[in-house]
PDB file of C-alpha atoms and ligand atoms in Angstrom:
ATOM      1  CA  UNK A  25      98.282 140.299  62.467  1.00 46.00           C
ATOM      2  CA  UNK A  26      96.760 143.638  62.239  1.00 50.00           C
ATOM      3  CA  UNK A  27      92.592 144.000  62.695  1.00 62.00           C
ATOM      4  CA  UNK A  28      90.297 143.180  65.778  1.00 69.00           C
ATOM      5  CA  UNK A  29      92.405 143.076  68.200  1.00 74.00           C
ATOM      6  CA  UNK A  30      96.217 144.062  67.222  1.00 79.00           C
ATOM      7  CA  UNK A  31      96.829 147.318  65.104  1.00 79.00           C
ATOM      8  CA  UNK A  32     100.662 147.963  64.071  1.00 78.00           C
ATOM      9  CA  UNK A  33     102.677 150.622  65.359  1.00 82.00           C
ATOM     10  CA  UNK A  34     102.283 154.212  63.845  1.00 81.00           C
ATOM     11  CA  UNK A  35     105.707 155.624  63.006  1.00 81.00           C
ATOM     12  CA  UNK A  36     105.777 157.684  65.814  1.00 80.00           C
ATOM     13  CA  UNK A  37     105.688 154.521  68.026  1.00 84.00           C
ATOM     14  CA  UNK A  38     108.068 152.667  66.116  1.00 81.00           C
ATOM     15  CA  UNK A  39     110.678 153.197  68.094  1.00 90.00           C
ATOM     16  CA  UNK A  40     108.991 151.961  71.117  1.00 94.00           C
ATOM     17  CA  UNK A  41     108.005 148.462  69.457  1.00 96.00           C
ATOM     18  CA  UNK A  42     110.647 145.966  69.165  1.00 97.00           C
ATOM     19  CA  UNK A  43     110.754 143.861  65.697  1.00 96.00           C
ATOM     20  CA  UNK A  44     108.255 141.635  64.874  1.00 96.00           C
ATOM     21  CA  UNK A  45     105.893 143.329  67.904  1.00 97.00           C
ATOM     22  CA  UNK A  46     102.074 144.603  67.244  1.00 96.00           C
ATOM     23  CA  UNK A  47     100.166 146.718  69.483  1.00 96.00           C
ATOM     24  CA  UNK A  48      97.531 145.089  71.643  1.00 96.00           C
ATOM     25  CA  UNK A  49      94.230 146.823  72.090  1.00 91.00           C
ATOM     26  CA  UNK A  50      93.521 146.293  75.772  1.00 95.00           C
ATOM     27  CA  UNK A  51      95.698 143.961  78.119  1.00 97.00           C
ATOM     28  CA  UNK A  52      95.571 140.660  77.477  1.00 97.00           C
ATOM     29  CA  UNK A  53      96.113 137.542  79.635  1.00 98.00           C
ATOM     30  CA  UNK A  54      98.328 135.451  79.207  1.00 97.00           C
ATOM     31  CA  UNK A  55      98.585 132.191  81.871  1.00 97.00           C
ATOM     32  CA  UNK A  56      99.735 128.974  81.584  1.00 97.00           C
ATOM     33  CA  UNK A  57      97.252 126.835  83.151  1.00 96.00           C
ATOM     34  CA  UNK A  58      94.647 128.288  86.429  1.00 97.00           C
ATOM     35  CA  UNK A  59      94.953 131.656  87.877  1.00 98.00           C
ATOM     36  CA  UNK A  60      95.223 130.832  91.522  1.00 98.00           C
ATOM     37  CA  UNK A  61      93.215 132.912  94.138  1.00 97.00           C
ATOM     38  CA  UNK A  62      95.357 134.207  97.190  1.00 98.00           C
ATOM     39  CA  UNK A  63      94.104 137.118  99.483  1.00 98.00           C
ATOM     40  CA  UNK A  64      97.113 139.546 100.426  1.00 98.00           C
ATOM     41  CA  UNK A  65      96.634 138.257 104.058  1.00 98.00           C
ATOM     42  CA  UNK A  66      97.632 134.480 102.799  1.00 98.00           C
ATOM     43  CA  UNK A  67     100.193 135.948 100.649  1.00 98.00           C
ATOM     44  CA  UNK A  68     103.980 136.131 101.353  1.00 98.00           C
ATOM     45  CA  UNK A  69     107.254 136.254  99.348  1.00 99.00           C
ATOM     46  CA  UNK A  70     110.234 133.829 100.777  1.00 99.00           C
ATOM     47  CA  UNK A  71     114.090 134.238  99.914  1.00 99.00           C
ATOM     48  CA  UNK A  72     116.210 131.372  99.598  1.00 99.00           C
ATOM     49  CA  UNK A  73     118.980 129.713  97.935  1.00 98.00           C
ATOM     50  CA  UNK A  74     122.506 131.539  98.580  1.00 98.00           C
ATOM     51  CA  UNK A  75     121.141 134.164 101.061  1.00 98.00           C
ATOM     52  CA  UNK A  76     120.044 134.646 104.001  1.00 98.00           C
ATOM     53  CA  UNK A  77     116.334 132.870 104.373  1.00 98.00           C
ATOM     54  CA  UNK A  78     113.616 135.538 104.836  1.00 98.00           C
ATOM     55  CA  UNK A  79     110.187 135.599 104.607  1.00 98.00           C
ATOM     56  CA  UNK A  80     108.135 138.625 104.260  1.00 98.00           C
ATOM     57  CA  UNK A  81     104.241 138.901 104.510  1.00 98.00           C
ATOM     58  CA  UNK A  82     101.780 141.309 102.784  1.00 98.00           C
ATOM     59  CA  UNK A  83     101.950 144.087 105.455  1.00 98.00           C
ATOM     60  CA  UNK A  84     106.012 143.781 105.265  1.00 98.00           C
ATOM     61  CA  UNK A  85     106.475 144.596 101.551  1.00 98.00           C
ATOM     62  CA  UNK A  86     103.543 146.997 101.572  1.00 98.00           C
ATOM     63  CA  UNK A  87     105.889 148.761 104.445  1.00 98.00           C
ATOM     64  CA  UNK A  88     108.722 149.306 102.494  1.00 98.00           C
ATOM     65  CA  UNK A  89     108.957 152.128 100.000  1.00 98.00           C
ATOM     66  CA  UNK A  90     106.297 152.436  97.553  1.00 98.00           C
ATOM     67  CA  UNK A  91     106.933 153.833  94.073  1.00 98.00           C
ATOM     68  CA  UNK A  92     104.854 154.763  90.798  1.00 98.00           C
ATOM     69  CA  UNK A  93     106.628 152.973  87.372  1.00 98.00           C
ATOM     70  CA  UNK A  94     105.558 153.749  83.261  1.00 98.00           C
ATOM     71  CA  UNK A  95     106.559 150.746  81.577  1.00 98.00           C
ATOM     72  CA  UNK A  96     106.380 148.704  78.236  1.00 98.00           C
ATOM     73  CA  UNK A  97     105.355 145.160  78.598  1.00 98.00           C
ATOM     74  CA  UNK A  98     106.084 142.968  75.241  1.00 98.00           C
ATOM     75  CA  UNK A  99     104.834 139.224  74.895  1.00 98.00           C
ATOM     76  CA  UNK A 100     106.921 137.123  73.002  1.00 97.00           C
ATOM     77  CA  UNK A 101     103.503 135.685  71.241  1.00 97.00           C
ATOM     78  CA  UNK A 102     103.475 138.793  69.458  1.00 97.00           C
ATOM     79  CA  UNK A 103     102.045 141.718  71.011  1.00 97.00           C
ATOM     80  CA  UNK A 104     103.154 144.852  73.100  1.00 98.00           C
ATOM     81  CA  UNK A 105     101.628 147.153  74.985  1.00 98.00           C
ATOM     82  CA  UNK A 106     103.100 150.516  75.984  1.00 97.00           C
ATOM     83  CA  UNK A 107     103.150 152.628  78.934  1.00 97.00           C
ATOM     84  CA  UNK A 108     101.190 150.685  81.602  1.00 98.00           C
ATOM     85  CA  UNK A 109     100.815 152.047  84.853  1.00 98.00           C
ATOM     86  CA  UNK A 110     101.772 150.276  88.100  1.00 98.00           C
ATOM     87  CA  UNK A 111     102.671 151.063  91.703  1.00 99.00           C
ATOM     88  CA  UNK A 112     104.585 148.938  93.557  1.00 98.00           C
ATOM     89  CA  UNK A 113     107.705 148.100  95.175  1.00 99.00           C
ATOM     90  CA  UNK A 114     111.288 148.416  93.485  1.00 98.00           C
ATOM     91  CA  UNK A 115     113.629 145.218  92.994  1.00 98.00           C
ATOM     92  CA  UNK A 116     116.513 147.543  94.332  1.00 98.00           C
ATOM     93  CA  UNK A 117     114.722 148.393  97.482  1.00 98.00           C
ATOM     94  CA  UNK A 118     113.734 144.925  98.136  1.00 98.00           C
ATOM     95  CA  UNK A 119     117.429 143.860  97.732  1.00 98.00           C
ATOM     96  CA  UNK A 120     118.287 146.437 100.796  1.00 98.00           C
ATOM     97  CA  UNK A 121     116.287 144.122 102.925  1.00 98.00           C
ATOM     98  CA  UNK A 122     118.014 141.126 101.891  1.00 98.00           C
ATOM     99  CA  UNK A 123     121.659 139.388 102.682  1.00 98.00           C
ATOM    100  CA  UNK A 124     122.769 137.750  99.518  1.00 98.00           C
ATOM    101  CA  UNK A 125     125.623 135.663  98.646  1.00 98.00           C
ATOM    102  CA  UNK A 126     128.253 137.440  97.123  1.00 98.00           C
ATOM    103  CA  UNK A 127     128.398 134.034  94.887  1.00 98.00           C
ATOM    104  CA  UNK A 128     124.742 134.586  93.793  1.00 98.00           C
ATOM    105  CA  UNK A 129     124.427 134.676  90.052  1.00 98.00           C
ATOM    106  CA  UNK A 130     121.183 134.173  89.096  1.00 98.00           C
ATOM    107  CA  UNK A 131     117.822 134.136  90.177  1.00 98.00           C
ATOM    108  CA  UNK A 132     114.867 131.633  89.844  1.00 99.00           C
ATOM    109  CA  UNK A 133     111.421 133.241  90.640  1.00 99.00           C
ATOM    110  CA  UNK A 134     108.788 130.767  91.715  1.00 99.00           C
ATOM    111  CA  UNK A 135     105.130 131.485  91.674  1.00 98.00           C
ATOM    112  CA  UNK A 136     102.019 130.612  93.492  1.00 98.00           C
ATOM    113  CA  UNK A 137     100.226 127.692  90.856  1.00 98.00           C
ATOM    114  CA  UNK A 138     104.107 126.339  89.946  1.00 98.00           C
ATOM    115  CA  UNK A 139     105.070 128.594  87.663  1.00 98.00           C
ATOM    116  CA  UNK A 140     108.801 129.715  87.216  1.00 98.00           C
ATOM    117  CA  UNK A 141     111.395 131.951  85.361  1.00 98.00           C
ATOM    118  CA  UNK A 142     114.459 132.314  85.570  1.00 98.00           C
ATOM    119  CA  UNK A 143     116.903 135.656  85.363  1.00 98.00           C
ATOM    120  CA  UNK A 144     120.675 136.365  85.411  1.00 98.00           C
ATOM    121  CA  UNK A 145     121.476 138.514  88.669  1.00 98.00           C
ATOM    122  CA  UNK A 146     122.191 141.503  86.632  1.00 98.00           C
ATOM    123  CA  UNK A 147     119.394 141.341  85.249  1.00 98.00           C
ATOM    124  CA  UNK A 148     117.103 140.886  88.272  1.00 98.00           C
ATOM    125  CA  UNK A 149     118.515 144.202  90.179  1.00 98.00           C
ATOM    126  CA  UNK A 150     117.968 146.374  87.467  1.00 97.00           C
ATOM    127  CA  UNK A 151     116.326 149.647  88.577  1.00 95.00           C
ATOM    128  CA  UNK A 152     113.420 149.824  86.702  1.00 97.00           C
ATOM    129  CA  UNK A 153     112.037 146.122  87.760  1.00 98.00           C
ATOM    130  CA  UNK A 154     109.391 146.249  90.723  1.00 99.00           C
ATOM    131  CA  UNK A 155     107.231 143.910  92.396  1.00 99.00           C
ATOM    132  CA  UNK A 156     103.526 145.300  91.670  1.00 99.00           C
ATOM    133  CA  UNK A 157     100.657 145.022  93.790  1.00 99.00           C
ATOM    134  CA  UNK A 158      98.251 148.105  91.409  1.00 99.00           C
ATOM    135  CA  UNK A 159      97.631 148.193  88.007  1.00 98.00           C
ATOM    136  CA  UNK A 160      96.164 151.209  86.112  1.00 98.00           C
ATOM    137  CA  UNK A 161      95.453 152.540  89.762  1.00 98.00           C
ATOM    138  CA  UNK A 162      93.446 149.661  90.739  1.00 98.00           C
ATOM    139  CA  UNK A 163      94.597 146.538  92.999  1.00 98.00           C
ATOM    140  CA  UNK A 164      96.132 143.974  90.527  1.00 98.00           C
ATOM    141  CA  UNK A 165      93.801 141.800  89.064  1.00 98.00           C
ATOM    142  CA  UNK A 166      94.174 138.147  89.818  1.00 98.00           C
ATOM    143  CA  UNK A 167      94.313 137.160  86.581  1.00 98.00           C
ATOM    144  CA  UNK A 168      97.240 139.600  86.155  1.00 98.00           C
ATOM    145  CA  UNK A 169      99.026 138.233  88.864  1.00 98.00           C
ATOM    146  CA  UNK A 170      97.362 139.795  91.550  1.00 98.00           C
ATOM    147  CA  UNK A 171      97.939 140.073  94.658  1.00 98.00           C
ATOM    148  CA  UNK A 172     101.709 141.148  93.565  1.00 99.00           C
ATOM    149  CA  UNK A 173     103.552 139.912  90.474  1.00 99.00           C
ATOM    150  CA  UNK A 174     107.197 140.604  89.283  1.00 99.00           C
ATOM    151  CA  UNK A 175     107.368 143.172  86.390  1.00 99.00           C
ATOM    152  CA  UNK A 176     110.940 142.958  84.523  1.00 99.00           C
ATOM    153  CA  UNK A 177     110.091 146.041  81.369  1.00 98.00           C
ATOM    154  CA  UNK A 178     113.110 145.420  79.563  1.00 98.00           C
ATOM    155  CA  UNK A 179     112.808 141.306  78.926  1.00 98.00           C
ATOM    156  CA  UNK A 180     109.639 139.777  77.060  1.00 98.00           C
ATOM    157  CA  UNK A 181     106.868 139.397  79.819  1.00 98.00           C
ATOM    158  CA  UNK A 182     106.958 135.511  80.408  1.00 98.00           C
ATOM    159  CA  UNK A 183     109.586 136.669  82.689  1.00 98.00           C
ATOM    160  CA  UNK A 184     107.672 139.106  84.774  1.00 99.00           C
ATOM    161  CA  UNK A 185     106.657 136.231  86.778  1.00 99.00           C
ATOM    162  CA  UNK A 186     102.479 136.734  88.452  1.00 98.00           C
ATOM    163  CA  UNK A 187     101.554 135.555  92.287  1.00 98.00           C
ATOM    164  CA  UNK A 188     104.832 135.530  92.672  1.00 99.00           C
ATOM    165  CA  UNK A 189     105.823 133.357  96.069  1.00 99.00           C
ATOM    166  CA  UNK A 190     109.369 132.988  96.057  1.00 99.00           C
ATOM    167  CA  UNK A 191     112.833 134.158  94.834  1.00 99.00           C
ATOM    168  CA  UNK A 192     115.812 131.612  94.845  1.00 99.00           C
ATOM    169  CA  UNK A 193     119.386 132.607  94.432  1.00 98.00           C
ATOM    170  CA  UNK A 194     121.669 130.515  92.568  1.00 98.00           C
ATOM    171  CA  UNK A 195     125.043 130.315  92.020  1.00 98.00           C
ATOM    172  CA  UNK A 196     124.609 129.041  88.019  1.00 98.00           C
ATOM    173  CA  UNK A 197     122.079 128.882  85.371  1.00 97.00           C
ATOM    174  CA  UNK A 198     118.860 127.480  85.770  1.00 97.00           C
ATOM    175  CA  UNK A 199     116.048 127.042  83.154  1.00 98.00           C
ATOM    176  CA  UNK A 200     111.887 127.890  84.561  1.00 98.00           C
ATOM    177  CA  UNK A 201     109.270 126.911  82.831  1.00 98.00           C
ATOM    178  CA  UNK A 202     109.164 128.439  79.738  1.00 98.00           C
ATOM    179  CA  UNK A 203     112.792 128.472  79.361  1.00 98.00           C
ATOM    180  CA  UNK A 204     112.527 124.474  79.685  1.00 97.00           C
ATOM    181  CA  UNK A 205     110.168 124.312  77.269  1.00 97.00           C
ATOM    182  CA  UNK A 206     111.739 126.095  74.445  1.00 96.00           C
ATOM    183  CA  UNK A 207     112.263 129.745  74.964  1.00 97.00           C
ATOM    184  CA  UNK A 208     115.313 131.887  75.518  1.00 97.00           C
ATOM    185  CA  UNK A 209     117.273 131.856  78.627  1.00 97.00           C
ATOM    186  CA  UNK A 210     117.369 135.914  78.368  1.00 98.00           C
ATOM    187  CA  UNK A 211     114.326 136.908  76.242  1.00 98.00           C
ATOM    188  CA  UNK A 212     115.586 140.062  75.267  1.00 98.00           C
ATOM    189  CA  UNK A 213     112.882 141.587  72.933  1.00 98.00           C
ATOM    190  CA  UNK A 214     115.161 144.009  70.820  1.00 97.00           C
ATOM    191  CA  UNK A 215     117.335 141.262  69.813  1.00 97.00           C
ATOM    192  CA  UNK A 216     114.367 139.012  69.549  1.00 97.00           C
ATOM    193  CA  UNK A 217     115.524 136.219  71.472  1.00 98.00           C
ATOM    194  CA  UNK A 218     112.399 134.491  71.730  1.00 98.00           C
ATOM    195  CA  UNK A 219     113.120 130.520  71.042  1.00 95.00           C
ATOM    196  CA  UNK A 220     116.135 128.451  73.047  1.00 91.00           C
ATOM    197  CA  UNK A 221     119.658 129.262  72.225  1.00 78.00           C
ATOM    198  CA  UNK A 222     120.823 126.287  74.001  1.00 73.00           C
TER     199      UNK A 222
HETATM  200  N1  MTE B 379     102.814 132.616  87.320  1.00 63.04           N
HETATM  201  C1  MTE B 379     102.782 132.930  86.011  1.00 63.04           C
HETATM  202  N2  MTE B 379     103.368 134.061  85.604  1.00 63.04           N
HETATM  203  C2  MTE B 379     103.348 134.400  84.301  1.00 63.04           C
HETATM  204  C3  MTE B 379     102.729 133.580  83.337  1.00 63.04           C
HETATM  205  C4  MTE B 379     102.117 132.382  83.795  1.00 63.04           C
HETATM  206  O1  MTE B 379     101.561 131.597  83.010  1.00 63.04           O
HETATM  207  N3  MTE B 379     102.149 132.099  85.139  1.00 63.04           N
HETATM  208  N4  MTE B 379     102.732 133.938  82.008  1.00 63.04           N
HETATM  209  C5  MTE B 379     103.802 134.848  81.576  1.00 63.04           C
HETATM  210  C6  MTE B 379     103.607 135.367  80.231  1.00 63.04           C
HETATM  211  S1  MTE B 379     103.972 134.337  78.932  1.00 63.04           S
HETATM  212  C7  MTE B 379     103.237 136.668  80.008  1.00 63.04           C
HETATM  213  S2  MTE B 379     103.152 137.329  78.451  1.00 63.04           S
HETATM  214  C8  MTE B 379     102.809 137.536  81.117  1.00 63.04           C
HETATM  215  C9  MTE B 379     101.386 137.959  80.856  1.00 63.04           C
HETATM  216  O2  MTE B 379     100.935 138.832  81.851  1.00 63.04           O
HETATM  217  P1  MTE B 379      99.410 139.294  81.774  1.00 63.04           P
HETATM  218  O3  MTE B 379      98.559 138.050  81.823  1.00 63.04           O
HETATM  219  O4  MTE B 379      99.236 140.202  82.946  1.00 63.04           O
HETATM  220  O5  MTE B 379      99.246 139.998  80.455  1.00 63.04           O
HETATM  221  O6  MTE B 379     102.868 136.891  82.388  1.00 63.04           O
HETATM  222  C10 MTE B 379     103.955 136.010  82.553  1.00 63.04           C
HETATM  223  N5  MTE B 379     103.940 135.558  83.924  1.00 63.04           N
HETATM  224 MO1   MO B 380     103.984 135.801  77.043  1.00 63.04          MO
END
């Protein structure tokens, strides 16, 4: 779908656009029923499942390191969009503050509204995933997932859950919402896994 709104990637980009991708102009949104309003001070993040229950409030995570991230976000409806800018707070400095179960193998993120994904451990902890609370060097939109959404680059983006309220560690697989409802446990874009391979 090339025109209006999509264009397809130049050959220099090609590389950075994984098969069957288009470039979006702009950022779309993409939400699964109402964007739900929540002011950072009625915001908060809770741990649970196989480690050690925590909750921590706006001024907590805005406390703990802060870091700038470049990243690629690809939807699995079709369209990618390359190098957006974030600030926020990194998954791996986040897990300093936690006590997990050794036995914890996967994650299920759960989101302000209902919303949920799923992720294997590994990769939840990755390095370059962050919880962001700024987009393009503005406060993140709500519609965006604003106050603070998860952003996971390297899986399609129905897994970088938005008003993210809660992260549950299991010791198995687990299936969110999309996942449920037909798409890929992983959602690896390279490979393309965008429809159920159970
Ligand atoms: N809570 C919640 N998070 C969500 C979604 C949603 O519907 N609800 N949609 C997902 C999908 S399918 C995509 S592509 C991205 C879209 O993010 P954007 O609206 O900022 O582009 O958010 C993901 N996170
Ligand atoms: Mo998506």
């Amino acid at each position: 779908m090339a025109g209006k709104y999509f264009e397809k990637p130049g050959p220099e980009l090609a590389d950075r656009v994984p098969p069957g991708q288009h470039l979006a102009k702009g950022f779309p949104v993409l939400t699964y029923g109402d964007t739900p309003a929540i002011a950072p001070a009625d915001w908060s993040l809770t741990i649970s499942g196989l480690a050690q229950p925590q909750t921590f409030s706006w001024a907590e995570i805005m406390a703990l390191p802060q870091s700038d991230f470049t990243a690629d976000f690809h939807c699995v409806t079709t369209w990618s969009k390359l190098d957006v800018t974030w600030r926020g707070v990194r998954i791996s400095d986040l897990m300093e503050q936690l006590v997990v179960d050794p036995a914890a193998a996967h994650v299920m993120l759960h989101c302000y509204g209902g919303y949920t994904t799923n992720l294997a451990i590994a990769d939840f902890v990755r390095p370059d995933n962050f919880l962001a609370h700024t987009l393009e060097g503005e406060p993140l939109p709500p519609d965006h997932g604003g106050p603070m959404r998860l952003v996971v680059p390297h899986l399609y983006a129905w897994k970088s859950a938005k008003w993210l309220s809660g992260i549950e560690f299991l010791a198995g697989p687990a299936l969110g919402f999309w996942e449920r409802n037909g798409y890929h446990q992983r959602g690896e874009p390279w490979a393309e896994e965008r429809y159920s391979d159970r």
